[in-house]
């Protein structure tokens, strides 16, 4: 989130693309409702389904899944035509508007209506309302990301906000609702295969930075890796199984085929292509699950040896810092000691490191460096020492605990502290540049000084960019700068070489020695960051937001039809990407799969969440109370469609996928989906292609409810940049079971 949930109460218009907070973020959704009630905000929902969130909307548009880019270009088309854009914001703080304007011309209302399955009038009404009701905030979640064009979606949404000058403003911003508890923290910590902690990347420089933080020799670290893959992105959660099955070529250096899987806190059956996941689980030599529950994935393997289940303690039994959806930190205090033989995750990992022979290196940077450390406090200290990139240097365990223990001293709408905590915002939302910094509730706000949470856009992509033979300055224009700054306009990120010039202050000889060759991200002494802050400068610079990226597959976001599109007539004009021979170590198909599938698979498949169940579902399906409310797997079909197929409420249907898999699911009739859409939640597992796996759960541990995993029939398809699976729009065929 650029802003935070409370700040949504300052919005005058809220437009939601592909999120259902009434169901998935019900506590946070109260702020949306208060925005309506107290601030007269208009709530606009764009979703292929009439959701519970849509039920609260002033305007609901039932879009065809996977066509949001076309829809937003349609809005931009009308905005530019009517000159509703914020021209000075665009001129001062953005780059690439001409390319966006050109593309938007291709999306007049008639074209958008045809692609998106909406009316021209709806597009015109929503655009007029949203453009004239500012500040407006744009909210999204999985409805935009889980697509082969997920990255394009997440670029076009901020572009709409930039064009309307809605960025860097209270009540504006792009507010992406995160998923799991602490998923923001998990991402920041680098639980991704293409990055070290803090988004440092996988370059040699990044490894050297962390080697220094961890107090290990870089050469030792290097010796732990295969040189061919050390600096390359690893497998993703969505395609690890390909590394086992090797149906297509894999690029895994000398390790070759994946032989073992260590799964710590993931349901596995939540991944698309469940049938492939099951096959791969069976082929593994070693399969370890670290989880508070003996979860469903265990039932998907018939292996009789090499499977280990390690009981993990739950969050109530552990403590530490966690990060909320808005970048705020919190301290989690242990409620009870770990029950029975369960252990906290870190203890299990420490034991593993001991057995693998690198425990000493693993823990060297903690505490006194001699093995005496306080968990988790010293881990948080290590994080705030090393993670400069997102500004965690101000997150000491003491400050985080003080905030969590003093909720009553913070305003829930502004996050501002009161009394003794008046100089900080709740949870020190990052960037929190140093221990004096209050945290940043709203990103990119240039109306307040940097030391009060102000900042421009980040300078991460050089000082100049070429576009159509012309060179453009990537720094913000004159006057576009937070107050109390030593600079009057844009400036580059802070380095040892430019600090004196930018701040107008001299470094001492000693300071010069310390920061030599460093920039603000690699200077562990904090000299560069602190000097920049004293001069009112943001360590990462003050640049323009890029709408055009010369090095990306799509330089600007482009509408591309889903691989399995219900509109094959549009493929020629809006084709998907070329196949990728090596993306996260696996080959990934795009164009070679895109064709007319509609004769055999005439219905669209949409998957999402329901309020009583969570994620892969094990946590709710072992709860009797929650299982009673939603006892079985189901799909929703429009009554007319059900009628056409001769099925009724309560009947079972087979849902068939283009990959040749099928799932047997009970029917519920619903007008919330259009006639050509089938909706299903993804929270069930334990039945595969109609066959119960009950016998394969550890004895006595069958959940109260098992059912087909819809991921057995979600179609093949992955985002071009992140490889998130296309679980939100595929095709299927149904047949009465
Ligand atoms: N009760 C409950 N709450 C949860 C979770 C849970 O499992 N249960 N999971 C948590 C997690 S991990 C996450 S990530 C969040 C996710 O939160 P959300 O993103 O809100 O989750 P979903 O329900 O998967 O999808 C949101 C909406 O996107 C719509 N959609 C699908 N395709 C498109 C499209 O192409 N365009 C548009 N505009 N809309 C589309 C769907 O119809 C759906 O209504 O929820 C979190 N909260
Ligand atoms: N079709 C379809 N598929 C989807 C989605 C969709 O919208 N549609 N959404 C996707 C999204 S956004 C997500 S996030 C995933 C969610 O999928 P998963 O991440 O697989 O879902 P969870 O059920 O939350 O799984 C978390 C596991 O962690 C365990 N756990 C809980 N606390 C702890 C702990 O402290 N330590 C350890 N070691 N384990 C713990 C739980 O018991 C559970 O087994 O599903 C994805 N799959
Ligand atoms: Mo998620």
PDB file of C-alpha atoms in Angstrom, residues 486-670:
ATOM      1  CA  UNK A 486      18.808  21.540   0.418  1.00  0.00           C
ATOM      2  CA  UNK A 487      17.761  20.915  -3.198  1.00  0.00           C
ATOM      3  CA  UNK A 488      15.112  22.844  -5.079  1.00  0.00           C
ATOM      4  CA  UNK A 489      14.063  20.032  -7.407  1.00  0.00           C
ATOM      5  CA  UNK A 490      14.944  16.474  -8.402  1.00  0.00           C
ATOM      6  CA  UNK A 491      18.190  14.846  -7.315  1.00  0.00           C
ATOM      7  CA  UNK A 492      19.811  11.439  -7.721  1.00  0.00           C
ATOM      8  CA  UNK A 493      20.136   8.771  -5.037  1.00  0.00           C
ATOM      9  CA  UNK A 494      22.761   9.617  -2.442  1.00  0.00           C
ATOM     10  CA  UNK A 495      26.282   8.291  -2.942  1.00  0.00           C
ATOM     11  CA  UNK A 496      29.662   9.013  -1.390  1.00  0.00           C
ATOM     12  CA  UNK A 497      30.500  10.933  -4.564  1.00  0.00           C
ATOM     13  CA  UNK A 498      27.522  13.291  -4.606  1.00  0.00           C
ATOM     14  CA  UNK A 499      26.706  13.777  -0.911  1.00  0.00           C
ATOM     15  CA  UNK A 500      28.769  16.934  -0.418  1.00  0.00           C
ATOM     16  CA  UNK A 501      27.411  18.603  -3.518  1.00  0.00           C
ATOM     17  CA  UNK A 502      23.788  17.679  -2.792  1.00  0.00           C
ATOM     18  CA  UNK A 503      23.761  18.593   0.896  1.00  0.00           C
ATOM     19  CA  UNK A 504      26.145  21.543   0.599  1.00  0.00           C
ATOM     20  CA  UNK A 505      28.023  20.170   3.633  1.00  0.00           C
ATOM     21  CA  UNK A 506      31.582  18.834   3.844  1.00  0.00           C
ATOM     22  CA  UNK A 507      32.383  15.384   5.200  1.00  0.00           C
ATOM     23  CA  UNK A 508      35.308  14.982   7.577  1.00  0.00           C
ATOM     24  CA  UNK A 509      38.311  12.981   6.381  1.00  0.00           C
ATOM     25  CA  UNK A 510      37.247  10.128   8.650  1.00  0.00           C
ATOM     26  CA  UNK A 511      33.702  10.122   7.311  1.00  0.00           C
ATOM     27  CA  UNK A 512      35.041  10.161   3.760  1.00  0.00           C
ATOM     28  CA  UNK A 513      37.125   7.116   4.506  1.00  0.00           C
ATOM     29  CA  UNK A 514      34.134   5.261   5.966  1.00  0.00           C
ATOM     30  CA  UNK A 515      31.777   5.896   3.013  1.00  0.00           C
ATOM     31  CA  UNK A 516      34.315   5.554   0.215  1.00  0.00           C
ATOM     32  CA  UNK A 517      32.841   3.739  -2.802  1.00  0.00           C
ATOM     33  CA  UNK A 518      29.476   3.330  -1.035  1.00  0.00           C
ATOM     34  CA  UNK A 519      25.944   4.504  -1.657  1.00  0.00           C
ATOM     35  CA  UNK A 520      23.052   4.920   0.802  1.00  0.00           C
ATOM     36  CA  UNK A 521      22.067   1.252   0.399  1.00  0.00           C
ATOM     37  CA  UNK A 522      25.486  -0.218   1.119  1.00  0.00           C
ATOM     38  CA  UNK A 523      26.831   2.216   3.716  1.00  0.00           C
ATOM     39  CA  UNK A 524      26.234   0.276   6.913  1.00  0.00           C
ATOM     40  CA  UNK A 525      27.615   3.145   8.995  1.00  0.00           C
ATOM     41  CA  UNK A 526      24.471   5.196   8.173  1.00  0.00           C
ATOM     42  CA  UNK A 527      26.642   8.256   7.500  1.00  0.00           C
ATOM     43  CA  UNK A 528      25.151   8.861   4.055  1.00  0.00           C
ATOM     44  CA  UNK A 529      21.547   8.335   5.162  1.00  0.00           C
ATOM     45  CA  UNK A 530      21.900  10.539   8.238  1.00  0.00           C
ATOM     46  CA  UNK A 531      23.660  13.371   6.361  1.00  0.00           C
ATOM     47  CA  UNK A 532      21.024  13.276   3.638  1.00  0.00           C
ATOM     48  CA  UNK A 533      18.208  13.466   6.196  1.00  0.00           C
ATOM     49  CA  UNK A 534      19.862  16.396   7.978  1.00  0.00           C
ATOM     50  CA  UNK A 535      19.790  18.263   4.661  1.00  0.00           C
ATOM     51  CA  UNK A 536      16.108  17.380   4.133  1.00  0.00           C
ATOM     52  CA  UNK A 537      16.966  14.924   1.364  1.00  0.00           C
ATOM     53  CA  UNK A 538      15.465  11.499   0.818  1.00  0.00           C
ATOM     54  CA  UNK A 539      18.297   8.928   0.610  1.00  0.00           C
ATOM     55  CA  UNK A 540      16.897   7.322  -2.556  1.00  0.00           C
ATOM     56  CA  UNK A 541      16.681  10.608  -4.484  1.00  0.00           C
ATOM     57  CA  UNK A 542      13.789  12.549  -5.980  1.00  0.00           C
ATOM     58  CA  UNK A 543      12.909  11.303  -9.439  1.00  0.00           C
ATOM     59  CA  UNK A 544      10.072  10.774 -11.897  1.00  0.00           C
ATOM     60  CA  UNK A 545       7.713   7.812 -11.843  1.00  0.00           C
ATOM     61  CA  UNK A 546       8.226   5.756 -14.991  1.00  0.00           C
ATOM     62  CA  UNK A 547       5.211   4.917 -17.116  1.00  0.00           C
ATOM     63  CA  UNK A 548       7.494   3.723 -19.923  1.00  0.00           C
ATOM     64  CA  UNK A 549      10.243   1.179 -19.240  1.00  0.00           C
ATOM     65  CA  UNK A 550      12.613   0.597 -22.123  1.00  0.00           C
ATOM     66  CA  UNK A 551      14.008  -2.670 -20.771  1.00  0.00           C
ATOM     67  CA  UNK A 552      10.729  -4.514 -20.084  1.00  0.00           C
ATOM     68  CA  UNK A 553       8.926  -6.971 -22.336  1.00  0.00           C
ATOM     69  CA  UNK A 554       6.036  -4.517 -22.569  1.00  0.00           C
ATOM     70  CA  UNK A 555       7.530  -1.045 -22.465  1.00  0.00           C
ATOM     71  CA  UNK A 556       4.138   0.277 -21.507  1.00  0.00           C
ATOM     72  CA  UNK A 557       1.344  -1.983 -20.214  1.00  0.00           C
ATOM     73  CA  UNK A 558      -0.475  -3.661 -23.109  1.00  0.00           C
ATOM     74  CA  UNK A 559      -3.767  -5.477 -23.142  1.00  0.00           C
ATOM     75  CA  UNK A 560      -3.145  -9.105 -24.082  1.00  0.00           C
ATOM     76  CA  UNK A 561      -5.881 -11.693 -24.178  1.00  0.00           C
ATOM     77  CA  UNK A 562      -5.643 -14.515 -21.633  1.00  0.00           C
ATOM     78  CA  UNK A 563      -3.955 -17.635 -22.999  1.00  0.00           C
ATOM     79  CA  UNK A 564      -7.299 -19.430 -22.674  1.00  0.00           C
ATOM     80  CA  UNK A 565      -9.507 -16.609 -23.832  1.00  0.00           C
ATOM     81  CA  UNK A 566     -13.260 -16.783 -24.296  1.00  0.00           C
ATOM     82  CA  UNK A 567     -12.742 -14.312 -27.168  1.00  0.00           C
ATOM     83  CA  UNK A 568     -10.447 -16.104 -29.655  1.00  0.00           C
ATOM     84  CA  UNK A 569     -11.476 -13.532 -32.273  1.00  0.00           C
ATOM     85  CA  UNK A 570      -9.356 -10.989 -30.344  1.00  0.00           C
ATOM     86  CA  UNK A 571      -6.143 -13.083 -30.251  1.00  0.00           C
ATOM     87  CA  UNK A 572      -4.764 -11.698 -33.510  1.00  0.00           C
ATOM     88  CA  UNK A 573      -5.055  -8.120 -32.283  1.00  0.00           C
ATOM     89  CA  UNK A 574      -4.082  -8.705 -28.643  1.00  0.00           C
ATOM     90  CA  UNK A 575      -1.844 -11.800 -28.614  1.00  0.00           C
ATOM     91  CA  UNK A 576      -0.179 -13.146 -25.498  1.00  0.00           C
ATOM     92  CA  UNK A 577       3.617 -13.171 -25.066  1.00  0.00           C
ATOM     93  CA  UNK A 578       6.053 -15.441 -26.881  1.00  0.00           C
ATOM     94  CA  UNK A 579       6.979 -18.637 -24.993  1.00  0.00           C
ATOM     95  CA  UNK A 580       9.820 -18.130 -22.500  1.00  0.00           C
ATOM     96  CA  UNK A 581      12.606 -20.730 -22.734  1.00  0.00           C
ATOM     97  CA  UNK A 582      14.088 -19.956 -19.311  1.00  0.00           C
ATOM     98  CA  UNK A 583      12.007 -18.105 -16.762  1.00  0.00           C
ATOM     99  CA  UNK A 584      12.924 -18.905 -13.143  1.00  0.00           C
ATOM    100  CA  UNK A 585      14.817 -21.992 -14.407  1.00  0.00           C
ATOM    101  CA  UNK A 586      11.886 -23.483 -16.334  1.00  0.00           C
ATOM    102  CA  UNK A 587      10.429 -23.147 -19.798  1.00  0.00           C
ATOM    103  CA  UNK A 588       7.068 -21.384 -19.740  1.00  0.00           C
ATOM    104  CA  UNK A 589       4.447 -21.560 -22.452  1.00  0.00           C
ATOM    105  CA  UNK A 590       2.472 -18.589 -23.667  1.00  0.00           C
ATOM    106  CA  UNK A 591       1.806 -18.178 -27.411  1.00  0.00           C
ATOM    107  CA  UNK A 592       2.136 -21.860 -28.220  1.00  0.00           C
ATOM    108  CA  UNK A 593      -0.928 -22.550 -26.047  1.00  0.00           C
ATOM    109  CA  UNK A 594      -3.073 -19.637 -27.178  1.00  0.00           C
ATOM    110  CA  UNK A 595      -5.700 -20.740 -29.668  1.00  0.00           C
ATOM    111  CA  UNK A 596      -9.450 -21.134 -29.926  1.00  0.00           C
ATOM    112  CA  UNK A 597     -10.311 -23.419 -26.996  1.00  0.00           C
ATOM    113  CA  UNK A 598     -13.912 -22.260 -26.767  1.00  0.00           C
ATOM    114  CA  UNK A 599     -15.555 -25.046 -28.771  1.00  0.00           C
ATOM    115  CA  UNK A 600     -14.555 -27.618 -26.163  1.00  0.00           C
ATOM    116  CA  UNK A 601     -14.345 -25.274 -23.186  1.00  0.00           C
ATOM    117  CA  UNK A 602     -17.118 -22.707 -23.523  1.00  0.00           C
ATOM    118  CA  UNK A 603     -17.281 -21.442 -19.920  1.00  0.00           C
ATOM    119  CA  UNK A 604     -14.924 -19.178 -17.979  1.00  0.00           C
ATOM    120  CA  UNK A 605     -13.515 -20.322 -14.637  1.00  0.00           C
ATOM    121  CA  UNK A 606     -13.069 -17.775 -11.845  1.00  0.00           C
ATOM    122  CA  UNK A 607     -11.582 -18.751  -8.477  1.00  0.00           C
ATOM    123  CA  UNK A 608     -11.404 -16.718  -5.277  1.00  0.00           C
ATOM    124  CA  UNK A 609     -12.031 -16.733  -1.528  1.00  0.00           C
ATOM    125  CA  UNK A 610     -14.890 -17.068   0.929  1.00  0.00           C
ATOM    126  CA  UNK A 611     -14.996 -15.472   4.345  1.00  0.00           C
ATOM    127  CA  UNK A 612     -15.078 -18.540   6.590  1.00  0.00           C
ATOM    128  CA  UNK A 613     -12.173 -20.342   4.932  1.00  0.00           C
ATOM    129  CA  UNK A 614      -8.574 -19.381   4.473  1.00  0.00           C
ATOM    130  CA  UNK A 615      -5.897 -20.076   1.880  1.00  0.00           C
ATOM    131  CA  UNK A 616      -5.321 -23.723   1.161  1.00  0.00           C
ATOM    132  CA  UNK A 617      -7.978 -24.332   3.796  1.00  0.00           C
ATOM    133  CA  UNK A 618      -6.419 -26.649   6.313  1.00  0.00           C
ATOM    134  CA  UNK A 619      -6.688 -24.165   9.173  1.00  0.00           C
ATOM    135  CA  UNK A 620     -10.457 -23.747   8.694  1.00  0.00           C
ATOM    136  CA  UNK A 621     -11.318 -27.302   7.674  1.00  0.00           C
ATOM    137  CA  UNK A 622      -9.925 -28.642  10.956  1.00  0.00           C
ATOM    138  CA  UNK A 623     -12.240 -26.249  12.814  1.00  0.00           C
ATOM    139  CA  UNK A 624     -15.638 -27.756  13.490  1.00  0.00           C
ATOM    140  CA  UNK A 625     -17.309 -24.365  13.856  1.00  0.00           C
ATOM    141  CA  UNK A 626     -16.038 -22.984  10.547  1.00  0.00           C
ATOM    142  CA  UNK A 627     -16.651 -26.232   8.723  1.00  0.00           C
ATOM    143  CA  UNK A 628     -20.235 -26.180   9.885  1.00  0.00           C
ATOM    144  CA  UNK A 629     -20.808 -22.823   8.191  1.00  0.00           C
ATOM    145  CA  UNK A 630     -19.307 -23.943   4.871  1.00  0.00           C
ATOM    146  CA  UNK A 631     -19.142 -27.720   5.035  1.00  0.00           C
ATOM    147  CA  UNK A 632     -18.315 -28.634   1.460  1.00  0.00           C
ATOM    148  CA  UNK A 633     -16.622 -27.639  -1.731  1.00  0.00           C
ATOM    149  CA  UNK A 634     -18.954 -26.088  -4.302  1.00  0.00           C
ATOM    150  CA  UNK A 635     -19.107 -24.034  -7.450  1.00  0.00           C
ATOM    151  CA  UNK A 636     -21.498 -21.247  -8.399  1.00  0.00           C
ATOM    152  CA  UNK A 637     -23.266 -21.369 -11.743  1.00  0.00           C
ATOM    153  CA  UNK A 638     -25.846 -18.993 -13.168  1.00  0.00           C
ATOM    154  CA  UNK A 639     -29.323 -20.583 -13.001  1.00  0.00           C
ATOM    155  CA  UNK A 640     -29.832 -20.242 -16.773  1.00  0.00           C
ATOM    156  CA  UNK A 641     -26.553 -22.001 -17.479  1.00  0.00           C
ATOM    157  CA  UNK A 642     -27.359 -24.732 -14.994  1.00  0.00           C
ATOM    158  CA  UNK A 643     -30.725 -25.115 -16.719  1.00  0.00           C
ATOM    159  CA  UNK A 644     -29.037 -25.480 -20.087  1.00  0.00           C
ATOM    160  CA  UNK A 645     -26.840 -28.273 -18.740  1.00  0.00           C
ATOM    161  CA  UNK A 646     -29.727 -29.950 -16.942  1.00  0.00           C
ATOM    162  CA  UNK A 647     -28.242 -29.516 -13.478  1.00  0.00           C
ATOM    163  CA  UNK A 648     -29.868 -28.204 -10.351  1.00  0.00           C
ATOM    164  CA  UNK A 649     -28.814 -26.869  -6.965  1.00  0.00           C
ATOM    165  CA  UNK A 650     -27.065 -29.670  -5.077  1.00  0.00           C
ATOM    166  CA  UNK A 651     -26.223 -31.765  -8.144  1.00  0.00           C
ATOM    167  CA  UNK A 652     -22.609 -32.653  -8.842  1.00  0.00           C
ATOM    168  CA  UNK A 653     -20.844 -31.557 -12.040  1.00  0.00           C
ATOM    169  CA  UNK A 654     -17.538 -32.513 -13.538  1.00  0.00           C
ATOM    170  CA  UNK A 655     -15.462 -29.440 -14.357  1.00  0.00           C
ATOM    171  CA  UNK A 656     -13.029 -30.291 -17.158  1.00  0.00           C
ATOM    172  CA  UNK A 657      -9.862 -28.316 -17.927  1.00  0.00           C
ATOM    173  CA  UNK A 658      -7.963 -27.864 -21.200  1.00  0.00           C
ATOM    174  CA  UNK A 659      -5.049 -29.777 -19.614  1.00  0.00           C
ATOM    175  CA  UNK A 660      -7.235 -32.869 -19.528  1.00  0.00           C
ATOM    176  CA  UNK A 661      -7.943 -32.859 -15.778  1.00  0.00           C
ATOM    177  CA  UNK A 662     -11.313 -32.861 -14.090  1.00  0.00           C
ATOM    178  CA  UNK A 663     -12.878 -32.058 -10.719  1.00  0.00           C
ATOM    179  CA  UNK A 664     -16.188 -33.234  -9.249  1.00  0.00           C
ATOM    180  CA  UNK A 665     -17.931 -30.364  -7.511  1.00  0.00           C
ATOM    181  CA  UNK A 666     -21.379 -29.646  -6.044  1.00  0.00           C
ATOM    182  CA  UNK A 667     -23.465 -26.928  -7.723  1.00  0.00           C
ATOM    183  CA  UNK A 668     -24.909 -23.844  -6.099  1.00  0.00           C
ATOM    184  CA  UNK A 669     -27.053 -21.606  -8.258  1.00  0.00           C
ATOM    185  CA  UNK A 670     -26.160 -17.918  -8.151  1.00  0.00           C
TER     186      UNK A 670
END
